Tab-separated table of C-alpha atoms in Angstrom:
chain	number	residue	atom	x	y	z
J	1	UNK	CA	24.223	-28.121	-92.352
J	2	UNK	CA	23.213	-27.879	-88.740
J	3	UNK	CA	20.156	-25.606	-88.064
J	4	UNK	CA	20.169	-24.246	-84.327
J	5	UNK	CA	16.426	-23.671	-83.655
J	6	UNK	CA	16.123	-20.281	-81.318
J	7	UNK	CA	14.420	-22.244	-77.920
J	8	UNK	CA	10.945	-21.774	-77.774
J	9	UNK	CA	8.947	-19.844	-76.406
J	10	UNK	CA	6.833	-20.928	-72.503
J	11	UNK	CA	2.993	-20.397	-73.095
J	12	UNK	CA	2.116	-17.532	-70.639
J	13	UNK	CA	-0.878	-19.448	-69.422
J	14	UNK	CA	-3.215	-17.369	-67.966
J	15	UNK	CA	-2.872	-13.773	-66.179
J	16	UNK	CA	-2.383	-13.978	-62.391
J	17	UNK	CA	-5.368	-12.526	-60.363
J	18	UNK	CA	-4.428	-8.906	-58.810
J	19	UNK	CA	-4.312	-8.737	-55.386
J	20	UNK	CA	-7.278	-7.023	-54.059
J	21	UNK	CA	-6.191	-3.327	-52.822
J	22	UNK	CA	-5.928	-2.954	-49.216
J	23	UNK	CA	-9.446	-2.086	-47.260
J	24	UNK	CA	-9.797	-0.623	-43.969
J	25	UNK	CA	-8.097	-2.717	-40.850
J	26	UNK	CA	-10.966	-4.316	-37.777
J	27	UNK	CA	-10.053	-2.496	-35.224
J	28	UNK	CA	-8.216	-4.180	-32.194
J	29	UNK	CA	-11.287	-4.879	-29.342
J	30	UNK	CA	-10.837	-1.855	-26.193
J	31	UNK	CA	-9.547	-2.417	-23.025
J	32	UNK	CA	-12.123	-3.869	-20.700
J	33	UNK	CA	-14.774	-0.988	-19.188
J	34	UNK	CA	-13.825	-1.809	-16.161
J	35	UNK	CA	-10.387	0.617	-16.408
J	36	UNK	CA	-12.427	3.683	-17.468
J	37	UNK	CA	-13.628	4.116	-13.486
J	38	UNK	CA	-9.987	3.527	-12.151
J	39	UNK	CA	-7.200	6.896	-12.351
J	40	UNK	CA	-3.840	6.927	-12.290
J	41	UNK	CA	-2.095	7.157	-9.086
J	42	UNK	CA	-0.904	10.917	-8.326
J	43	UNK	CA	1.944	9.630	-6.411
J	44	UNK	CA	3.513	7.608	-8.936
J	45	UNK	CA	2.757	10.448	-11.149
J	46	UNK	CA	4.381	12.837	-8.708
J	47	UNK	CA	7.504	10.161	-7.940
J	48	UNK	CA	8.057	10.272	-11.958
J	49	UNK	CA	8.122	14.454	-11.878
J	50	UNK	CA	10.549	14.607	-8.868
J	51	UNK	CA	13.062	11.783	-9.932
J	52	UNK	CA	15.716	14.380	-10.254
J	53	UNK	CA	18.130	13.958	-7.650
J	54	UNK	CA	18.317	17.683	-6.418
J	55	UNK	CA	14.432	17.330	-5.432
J	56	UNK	CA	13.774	16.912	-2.086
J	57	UNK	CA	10.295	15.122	-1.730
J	58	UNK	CA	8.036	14.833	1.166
J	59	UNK	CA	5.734	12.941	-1.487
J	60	UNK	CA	6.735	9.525	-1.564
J	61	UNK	CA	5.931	6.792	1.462
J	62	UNK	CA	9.250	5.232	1.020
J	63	UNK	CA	11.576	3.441	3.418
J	64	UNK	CA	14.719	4.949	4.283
J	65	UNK	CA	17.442	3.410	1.986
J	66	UNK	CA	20.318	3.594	4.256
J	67	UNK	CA	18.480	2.053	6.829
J	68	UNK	CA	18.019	-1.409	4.846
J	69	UNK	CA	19.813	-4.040	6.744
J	70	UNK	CA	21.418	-5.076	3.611
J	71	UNK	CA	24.520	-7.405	5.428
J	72	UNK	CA	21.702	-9.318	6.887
J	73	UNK	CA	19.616	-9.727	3.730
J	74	UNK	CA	22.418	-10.518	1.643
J	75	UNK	CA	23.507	-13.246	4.233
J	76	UNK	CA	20.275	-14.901	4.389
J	77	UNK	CA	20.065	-15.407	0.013
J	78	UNK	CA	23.388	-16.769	0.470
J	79	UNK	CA	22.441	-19.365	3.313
J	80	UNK	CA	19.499	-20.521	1.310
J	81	UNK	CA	21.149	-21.011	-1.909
J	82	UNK	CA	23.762	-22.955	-0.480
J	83	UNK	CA	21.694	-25.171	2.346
J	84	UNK	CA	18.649	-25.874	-0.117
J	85	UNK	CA	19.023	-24.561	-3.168
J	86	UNK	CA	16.806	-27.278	-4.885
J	87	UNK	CA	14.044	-25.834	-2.551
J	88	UNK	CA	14.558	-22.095	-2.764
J	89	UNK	CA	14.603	-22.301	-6.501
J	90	UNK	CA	12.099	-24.659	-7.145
J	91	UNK	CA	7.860	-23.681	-7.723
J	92	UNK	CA	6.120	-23.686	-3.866
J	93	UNK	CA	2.529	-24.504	-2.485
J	94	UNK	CA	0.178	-21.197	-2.342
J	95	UNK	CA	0.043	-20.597	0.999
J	96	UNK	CA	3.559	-19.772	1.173
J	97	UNK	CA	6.705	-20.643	3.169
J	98	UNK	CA	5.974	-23.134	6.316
J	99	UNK	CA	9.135	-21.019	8.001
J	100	UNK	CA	8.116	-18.160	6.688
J	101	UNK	CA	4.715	-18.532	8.222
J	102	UNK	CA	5.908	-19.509	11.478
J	103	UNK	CA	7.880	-16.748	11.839
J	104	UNK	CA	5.052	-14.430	11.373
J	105	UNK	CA	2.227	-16.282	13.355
J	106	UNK	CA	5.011	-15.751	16.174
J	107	UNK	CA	5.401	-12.084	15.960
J	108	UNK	CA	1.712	-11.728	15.612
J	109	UNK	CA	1.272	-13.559	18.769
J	110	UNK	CA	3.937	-11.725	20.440
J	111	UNK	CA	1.914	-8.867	19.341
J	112	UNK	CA	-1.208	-9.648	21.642
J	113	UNK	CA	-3.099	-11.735	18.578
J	114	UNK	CA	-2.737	-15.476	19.073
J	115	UNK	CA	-2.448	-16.865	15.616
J	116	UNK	CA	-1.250	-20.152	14.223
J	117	UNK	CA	0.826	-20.643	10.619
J	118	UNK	CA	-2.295	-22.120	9.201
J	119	UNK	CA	-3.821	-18.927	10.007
J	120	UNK	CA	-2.175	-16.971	7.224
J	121	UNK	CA	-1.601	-16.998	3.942
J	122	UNK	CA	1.402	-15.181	2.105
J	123	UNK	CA	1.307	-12.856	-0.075
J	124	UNK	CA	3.425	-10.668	-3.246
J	125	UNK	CA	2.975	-7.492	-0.765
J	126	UNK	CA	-0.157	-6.343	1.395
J	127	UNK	CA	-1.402	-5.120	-1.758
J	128	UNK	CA	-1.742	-8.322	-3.175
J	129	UNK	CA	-3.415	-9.106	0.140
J	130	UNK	CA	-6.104	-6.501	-0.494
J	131	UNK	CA	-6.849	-7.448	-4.253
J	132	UNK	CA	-7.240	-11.127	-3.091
J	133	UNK	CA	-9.682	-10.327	-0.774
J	134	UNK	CA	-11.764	-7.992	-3.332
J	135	UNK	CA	-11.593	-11.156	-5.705
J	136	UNK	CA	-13.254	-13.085	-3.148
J	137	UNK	CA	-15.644	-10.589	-1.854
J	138	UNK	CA	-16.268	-8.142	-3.857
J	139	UNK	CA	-18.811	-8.505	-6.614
J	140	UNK	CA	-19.672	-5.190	-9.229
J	141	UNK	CA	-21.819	-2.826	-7.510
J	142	UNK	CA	-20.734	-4.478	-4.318
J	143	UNK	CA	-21.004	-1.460	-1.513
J	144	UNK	CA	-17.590	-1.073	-0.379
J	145	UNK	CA	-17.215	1.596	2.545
J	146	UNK	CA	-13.608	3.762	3.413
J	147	UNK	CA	-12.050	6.166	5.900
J	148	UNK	CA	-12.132	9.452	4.046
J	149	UNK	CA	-9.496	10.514	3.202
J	150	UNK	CA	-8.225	6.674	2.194
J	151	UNK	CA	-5.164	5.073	0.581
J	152	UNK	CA	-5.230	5.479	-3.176
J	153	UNK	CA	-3.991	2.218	-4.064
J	154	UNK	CA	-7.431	0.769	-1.902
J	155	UNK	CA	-9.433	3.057	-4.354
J	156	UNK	CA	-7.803	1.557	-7.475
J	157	UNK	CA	-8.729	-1.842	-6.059
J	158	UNK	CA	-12.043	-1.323	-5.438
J	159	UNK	CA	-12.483	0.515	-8.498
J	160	UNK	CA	-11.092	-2.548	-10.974
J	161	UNK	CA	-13.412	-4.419	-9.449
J	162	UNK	CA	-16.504	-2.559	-9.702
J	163	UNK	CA	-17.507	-1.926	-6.098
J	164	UNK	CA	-19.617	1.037	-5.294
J	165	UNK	CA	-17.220	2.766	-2.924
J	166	UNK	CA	-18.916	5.173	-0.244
J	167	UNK	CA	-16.920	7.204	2.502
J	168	UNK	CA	-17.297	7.069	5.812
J	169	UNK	CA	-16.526	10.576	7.863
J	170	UNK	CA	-13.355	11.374	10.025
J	171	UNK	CA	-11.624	13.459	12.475
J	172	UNK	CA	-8.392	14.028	14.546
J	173	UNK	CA	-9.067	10.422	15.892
J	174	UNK	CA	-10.342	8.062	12.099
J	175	UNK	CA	-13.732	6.928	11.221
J	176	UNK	CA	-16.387	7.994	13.327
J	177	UNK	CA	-18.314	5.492	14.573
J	178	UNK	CA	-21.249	7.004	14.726
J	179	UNK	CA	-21.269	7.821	10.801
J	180	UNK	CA	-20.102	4.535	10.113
J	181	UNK	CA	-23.220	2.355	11.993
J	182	UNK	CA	-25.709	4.799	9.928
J	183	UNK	CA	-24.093	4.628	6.987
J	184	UNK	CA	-23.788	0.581	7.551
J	185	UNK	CA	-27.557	0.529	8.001
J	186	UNK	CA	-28.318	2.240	5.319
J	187	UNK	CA	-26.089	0.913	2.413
J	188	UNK	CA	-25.750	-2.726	3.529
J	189	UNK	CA	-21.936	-2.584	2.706
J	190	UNK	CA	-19.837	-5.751	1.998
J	191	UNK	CA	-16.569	-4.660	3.197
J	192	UNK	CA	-15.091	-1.580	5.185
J	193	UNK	CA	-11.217	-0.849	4.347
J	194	UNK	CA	-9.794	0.418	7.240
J	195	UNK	CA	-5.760	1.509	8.201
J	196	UNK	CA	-6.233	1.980	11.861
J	197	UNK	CA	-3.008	2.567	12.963
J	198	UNK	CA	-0.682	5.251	11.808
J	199	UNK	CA	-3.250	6.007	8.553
J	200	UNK	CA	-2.431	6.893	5.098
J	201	UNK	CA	-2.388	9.349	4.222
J	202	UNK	CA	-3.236	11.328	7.787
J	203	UNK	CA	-0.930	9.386	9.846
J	204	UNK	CA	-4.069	9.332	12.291
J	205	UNK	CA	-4.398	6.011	14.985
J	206	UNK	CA	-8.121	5.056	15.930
J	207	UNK	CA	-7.945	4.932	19.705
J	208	UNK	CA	-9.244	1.528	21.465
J	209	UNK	CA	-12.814	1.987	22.147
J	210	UNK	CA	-13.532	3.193	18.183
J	211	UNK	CA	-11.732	-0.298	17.517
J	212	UNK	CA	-14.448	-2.109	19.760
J	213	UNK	CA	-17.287	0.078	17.711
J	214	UNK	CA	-16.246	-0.751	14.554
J	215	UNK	CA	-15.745	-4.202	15.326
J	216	UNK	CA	-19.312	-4.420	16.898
J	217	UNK	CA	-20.564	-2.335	13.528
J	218	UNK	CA	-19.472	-5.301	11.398
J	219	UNK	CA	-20.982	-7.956	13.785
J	220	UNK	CA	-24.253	-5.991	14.295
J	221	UNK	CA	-24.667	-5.307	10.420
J	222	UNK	CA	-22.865	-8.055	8.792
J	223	UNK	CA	-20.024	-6.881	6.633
J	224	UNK	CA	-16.390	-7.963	6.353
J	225	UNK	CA	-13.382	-5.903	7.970
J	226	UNK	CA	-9.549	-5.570	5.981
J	227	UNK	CA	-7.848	-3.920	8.614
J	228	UNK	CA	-4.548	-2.676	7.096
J	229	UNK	CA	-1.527	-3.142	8.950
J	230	UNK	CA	1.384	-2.118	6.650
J	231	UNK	CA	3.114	0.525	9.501
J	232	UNK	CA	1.878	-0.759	13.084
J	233	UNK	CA	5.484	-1.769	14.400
J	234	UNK	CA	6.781	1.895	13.367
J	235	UNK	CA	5.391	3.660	16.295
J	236	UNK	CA	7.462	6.376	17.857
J	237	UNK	CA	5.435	7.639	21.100
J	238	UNK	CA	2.817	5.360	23.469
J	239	UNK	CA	1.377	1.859	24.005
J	240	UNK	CA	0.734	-0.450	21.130
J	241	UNK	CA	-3.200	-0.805	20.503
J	242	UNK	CA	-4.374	-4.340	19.680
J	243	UNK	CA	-6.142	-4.847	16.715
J	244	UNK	CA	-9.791	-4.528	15.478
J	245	UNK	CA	-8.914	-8.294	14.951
J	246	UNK	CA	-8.093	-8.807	18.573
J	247	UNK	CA	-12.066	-7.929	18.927
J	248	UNK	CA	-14.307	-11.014	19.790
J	249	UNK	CA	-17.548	-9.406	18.170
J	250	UNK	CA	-15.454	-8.797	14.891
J	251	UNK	CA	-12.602	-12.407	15.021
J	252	UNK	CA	-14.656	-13.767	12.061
J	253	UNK	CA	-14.909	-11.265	10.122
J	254	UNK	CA	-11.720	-9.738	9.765
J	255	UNK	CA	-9.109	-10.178	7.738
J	256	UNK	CA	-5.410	-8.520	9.009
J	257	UNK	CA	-2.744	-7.405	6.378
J	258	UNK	CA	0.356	-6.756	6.563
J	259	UNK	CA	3.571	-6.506	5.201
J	260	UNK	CA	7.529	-6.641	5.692
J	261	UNK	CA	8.030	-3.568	3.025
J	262	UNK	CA	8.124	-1.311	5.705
J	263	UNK	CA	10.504	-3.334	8.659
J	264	UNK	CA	12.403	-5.267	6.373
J	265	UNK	CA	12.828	-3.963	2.246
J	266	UNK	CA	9.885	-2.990	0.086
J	267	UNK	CA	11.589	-4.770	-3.294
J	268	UNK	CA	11.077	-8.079	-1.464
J	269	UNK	CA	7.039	-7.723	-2.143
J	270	UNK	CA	5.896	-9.964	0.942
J	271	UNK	CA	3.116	-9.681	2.882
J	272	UNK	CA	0.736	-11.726	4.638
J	273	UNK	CA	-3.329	-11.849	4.879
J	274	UNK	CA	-4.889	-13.394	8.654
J	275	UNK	CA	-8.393	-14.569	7.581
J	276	UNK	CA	-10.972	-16.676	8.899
J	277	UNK	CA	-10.570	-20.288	7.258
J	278	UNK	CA	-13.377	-20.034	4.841
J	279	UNK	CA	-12.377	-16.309	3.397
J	280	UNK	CA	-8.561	-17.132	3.550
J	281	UNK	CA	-9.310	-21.006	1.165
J	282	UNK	CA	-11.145	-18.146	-1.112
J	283	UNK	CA	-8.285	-15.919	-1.100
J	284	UNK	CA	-6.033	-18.836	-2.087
J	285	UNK	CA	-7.785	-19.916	-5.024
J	286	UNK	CA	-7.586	-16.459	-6.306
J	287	UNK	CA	-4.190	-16.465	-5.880
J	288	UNK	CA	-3.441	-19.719	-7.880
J	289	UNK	CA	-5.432	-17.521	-10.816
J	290	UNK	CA	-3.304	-14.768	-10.232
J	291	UNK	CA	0.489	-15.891	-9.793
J	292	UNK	CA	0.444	-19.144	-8.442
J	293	UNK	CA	2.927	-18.419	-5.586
J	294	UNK	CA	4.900	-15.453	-4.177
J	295	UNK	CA	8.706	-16.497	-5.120
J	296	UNK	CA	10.137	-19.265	-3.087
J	297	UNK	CA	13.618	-17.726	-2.713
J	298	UNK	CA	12.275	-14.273	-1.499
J	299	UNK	CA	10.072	-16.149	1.253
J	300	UNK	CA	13.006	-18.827	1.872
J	301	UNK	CA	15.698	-15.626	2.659
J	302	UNK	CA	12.997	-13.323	4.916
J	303	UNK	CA	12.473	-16.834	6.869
J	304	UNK	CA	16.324	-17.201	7.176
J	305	UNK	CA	16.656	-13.650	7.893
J	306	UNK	CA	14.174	-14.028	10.407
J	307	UNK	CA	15.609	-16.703	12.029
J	308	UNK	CA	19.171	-15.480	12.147
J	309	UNK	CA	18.821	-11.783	12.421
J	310	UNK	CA	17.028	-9.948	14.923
J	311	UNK	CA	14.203	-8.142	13.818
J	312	UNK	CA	13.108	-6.592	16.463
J	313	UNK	CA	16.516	-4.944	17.250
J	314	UNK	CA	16.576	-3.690	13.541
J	315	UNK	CA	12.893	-2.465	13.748
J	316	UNK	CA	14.469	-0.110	16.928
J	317	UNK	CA	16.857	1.281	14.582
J	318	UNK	CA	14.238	1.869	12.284
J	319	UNK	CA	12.251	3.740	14.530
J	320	UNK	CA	15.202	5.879	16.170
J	321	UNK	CA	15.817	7.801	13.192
J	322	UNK	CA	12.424	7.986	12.054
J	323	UNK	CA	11.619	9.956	14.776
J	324	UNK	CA	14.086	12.647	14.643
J	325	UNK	CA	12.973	12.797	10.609
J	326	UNK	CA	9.216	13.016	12.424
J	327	UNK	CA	10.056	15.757	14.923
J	328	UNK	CA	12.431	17.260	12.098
J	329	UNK	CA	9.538	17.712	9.922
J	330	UNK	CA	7.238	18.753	12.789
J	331	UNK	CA	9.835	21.510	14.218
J	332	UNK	CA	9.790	22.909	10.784
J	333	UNK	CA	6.474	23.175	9.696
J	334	UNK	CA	5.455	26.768	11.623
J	335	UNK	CA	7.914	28.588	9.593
J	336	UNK	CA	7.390	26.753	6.186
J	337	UNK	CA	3.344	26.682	6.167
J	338	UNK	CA	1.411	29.828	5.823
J	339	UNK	CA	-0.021	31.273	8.743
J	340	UNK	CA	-3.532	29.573	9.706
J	341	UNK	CA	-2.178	25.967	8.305
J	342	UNK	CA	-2.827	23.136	10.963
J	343	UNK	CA	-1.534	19.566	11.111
J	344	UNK	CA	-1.342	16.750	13.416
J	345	UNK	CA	1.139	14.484	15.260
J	346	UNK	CA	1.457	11.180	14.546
J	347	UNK	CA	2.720	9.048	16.971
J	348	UNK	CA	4.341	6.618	14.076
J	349	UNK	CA	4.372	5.738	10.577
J	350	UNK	CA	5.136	7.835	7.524
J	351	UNK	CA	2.965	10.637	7.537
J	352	UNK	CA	1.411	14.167	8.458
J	353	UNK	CA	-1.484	15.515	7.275
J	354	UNK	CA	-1.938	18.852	6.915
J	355	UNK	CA	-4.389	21.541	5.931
J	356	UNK	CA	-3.580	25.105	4.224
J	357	UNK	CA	-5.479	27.783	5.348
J	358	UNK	CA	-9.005	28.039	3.115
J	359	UNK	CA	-8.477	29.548	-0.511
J	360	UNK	CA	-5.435	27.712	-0.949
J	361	UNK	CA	-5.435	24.883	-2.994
J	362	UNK	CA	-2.830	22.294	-2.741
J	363	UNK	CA	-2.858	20.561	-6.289
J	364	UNK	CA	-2.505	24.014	-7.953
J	365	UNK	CA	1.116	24.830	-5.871
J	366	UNK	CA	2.561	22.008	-6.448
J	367	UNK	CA	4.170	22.829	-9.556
J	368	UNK	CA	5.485	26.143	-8.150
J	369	UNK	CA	7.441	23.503	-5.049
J	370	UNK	CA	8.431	21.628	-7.842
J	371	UNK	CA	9.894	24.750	-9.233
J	372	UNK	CA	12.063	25.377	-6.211
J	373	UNK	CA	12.935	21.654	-6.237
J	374	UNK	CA	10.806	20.596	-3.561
J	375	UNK	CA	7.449	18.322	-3.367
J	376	UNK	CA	4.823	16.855	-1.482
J	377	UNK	CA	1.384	14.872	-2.657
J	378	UNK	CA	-2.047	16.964	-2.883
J	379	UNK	CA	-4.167	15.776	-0.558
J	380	UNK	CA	-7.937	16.091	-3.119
J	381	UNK	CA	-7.115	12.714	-4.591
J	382	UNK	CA	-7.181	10.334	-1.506
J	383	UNK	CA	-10.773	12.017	-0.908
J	384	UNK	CA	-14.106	9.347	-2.035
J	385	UNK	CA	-16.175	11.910	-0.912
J	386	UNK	CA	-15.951	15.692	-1.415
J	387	UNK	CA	-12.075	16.537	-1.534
J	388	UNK	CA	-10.077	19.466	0.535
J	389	UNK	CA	-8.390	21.287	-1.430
J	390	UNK	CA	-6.156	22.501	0.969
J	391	UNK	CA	-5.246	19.026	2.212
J	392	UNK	CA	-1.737	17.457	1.917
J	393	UNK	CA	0.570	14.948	2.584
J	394	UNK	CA	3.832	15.099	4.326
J	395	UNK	CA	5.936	12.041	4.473
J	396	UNK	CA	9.303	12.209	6.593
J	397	UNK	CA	11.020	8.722	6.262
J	398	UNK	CA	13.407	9.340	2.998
J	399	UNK	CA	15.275	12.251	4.222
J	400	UNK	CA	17.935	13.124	6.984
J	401	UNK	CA	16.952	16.075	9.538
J	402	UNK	CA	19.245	18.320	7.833
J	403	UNK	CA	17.672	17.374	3.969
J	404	UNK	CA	14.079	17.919	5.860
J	405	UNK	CA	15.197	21.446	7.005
J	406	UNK	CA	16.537	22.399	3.801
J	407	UNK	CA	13.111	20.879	2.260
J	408	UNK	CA	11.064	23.203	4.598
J	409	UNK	CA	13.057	26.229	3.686
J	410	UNK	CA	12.190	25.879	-0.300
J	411	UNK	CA	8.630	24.407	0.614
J	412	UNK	CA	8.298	27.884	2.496
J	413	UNK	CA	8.875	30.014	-1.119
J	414	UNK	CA	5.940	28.461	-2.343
J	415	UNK	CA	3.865	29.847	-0.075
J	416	UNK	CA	4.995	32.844	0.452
């Protein structure tokens, strides 16, 4: 008889070793120590609260729109995709766009500032412009002096990179040259950051002979200029004034930014730095360590655009309707500030600057404009120094007369 044997049975071998229980997680290492001393910008903050489309807002510096010469941009991407496509889509040398450069050296020229290609370097905005030139020259605890009141985004720069940042007093007129050769003297500064035409946030122009003291302030003490450019060709009402560049006491030691985000379209991020040879080689190697290039095809199109579109002609448009938004803005302010407000009158750019009367404070009514659908930027946060309260910021480029009336008449509710 057949016996089926019942299949044995696998020796367990020995017991598998538990798992040891879960301990507490390393944390991750912090963000560098270097953010901690650098705030959030309040007008991004501000552009996030008043996204809803029934706001009007006299907070943001942003071109018109409308105004965009879009026919001509889209014509020049399609030139340069079909004519040299290989090129436009290909990686580029640093320095940026031989055309491109051209181009620029021409207008500055044309401008009353003789400058070459080789003379510039491009870059992915003016604010790219403006970090490069930190890199190179700013080291931590570097003395870095401002206008105050000064553009925020300068701040944040100088504040990633550790600079001691002191302000330098205004009035009607910018930095006072006075304050600025005692201050010099005393803090042995590396850099001064200076917008000198058409100022943000104040809208304010230095006149001509405060251009010739600051530029003999830099030679006679020894520190670097960036003189900001980003709204120059938007002027409205008198003579061009040449730049603190243009000076001979201050030629090396100044280095010019500017931009097309305010002539041409902000979402192409180009700009340009003019630097003596030995600061702008520096400001190229720190742009290899930061993106390698600005994008070929975006410097490719603005040189087509510049060489098949007129510029100039579309900068006059540009400036015809920002000036009835200026004098829109301007004709409206009496009834829609409280009595014993001031401001100025800019005679370009984006901005006005004005000033409630004392024991009102700017950053605390802003939620009530919001509230009637309206909004502008507090004026405390450009401040280095002590802030005004009172201060703020009126920009008059993104709106039509008729939206900058209506803007006024809710603006007046919150004061009233």
């Amino acid at each position: 008889m057949l016996t089926v044997m019942p299949p044995a049975t696998p020796h367990p071998g020995p017991a598998p070793t538990p798992a040891p229980a879960p301990g507490p997680s390393t944390p991750t290492p912090p963000v560098a120590a270097r953010l901690g001393n650098v705030a959030s910008s309040p007008v991004r903050e501000i552009l996030a609260l008043t996204a809803r489309p029934e706001v009007i807002s006299f907070a943001g510096g942003l071109p018109a729109p409308e105004l965009f010469d879009t026919d001509g941009i889209r014509a020049a991407y399609a030139a340069v995709l079909t004519d040299l496509p290989q090129h436009a889509l290909q990686y580029s040398t640093t320095e940026g766009d031989p055309a491109l450069r051209e181009a620029v050296a021409a207008r500055y020229t044309a401008r009353g500032l003789p400058t070459g290609a080789d003379d510039l370097l491009v870059t992915t905005g003016s604010q790219q412009a403006l970090t490069l030139l930190t890199t190179a020259l700013v080291e931590p605890g570097s003395v870095v002096l401002v206008e105050d009141p000064c553009y925020l985004a300068a701040l944040q720069t100088f504040g990633f990179a550790g600079a001691r940042v002191v302000p330098v007093p205004t009035d009607d007129d910018g930095i006072l040259p006075e304050a600025l050769d005692e201050i010099a003297a005393r803090e042995r500064p590396t850099l001064l950051y200076i917008i000198p035409t058409f100022q943000n946030p104040t809208g304010r122009t230095l006149p001509a002979a405060r251009r010739a003291a600051v530029a003999e302030a830099a030679a006679r003490h020894g520190f670097w200029i960036a003189e900001d450019d980003p709204y120059g060709e938007l002027r409205y009402d008198g003579d061009p004034v040449l730049p603190i560049a243009a000076h001979p006491a201050a030629a090396d030691r100044t280095a010019l930014l500017g931009s097309f985000s305010k002539v041409m379209a902000p979402g192409l991020r180009l700009g340009h730095l003019r630097a003596p040879a030995t600061l702008r080689r520096a400001c190229v190697i720190a742009k290899q360590a930061a993106d390698l290039h600005t994008s070929t095809v975006d410097q490719a199109a603005a040189a087509r655009y510049l060489r098949d579109s007129d510029l100039d002609a579309h900068i006059a448009t540009i400036r015809e309707a920002y000036r009835a938004r200026r004098d829109a803005l301007l004709d409206g302010l009496p009834a829609a500030l409280p009595e014993g407000s001031r401001w100025n009158r800019p005679d370009g750019g984006m901005f006005v600057w004005a000033t409630l009367p004392e024991g009102r404070d700017a950053t605390a009514l802003l939620a009530t404009a919001v509230g009637h659908s309206v909004a502008y930027v507090p004026g405390a946060p450009f401040f280095s120094g002590t802030p005004d309260p009172a201060a703020l910021r009126l920009s008059f480029t993104t709106h039509a007369p008729d939206e900058i009336a209506e803007g006024l008449r809710r603006l007046a509710k919150t004061f009233g």
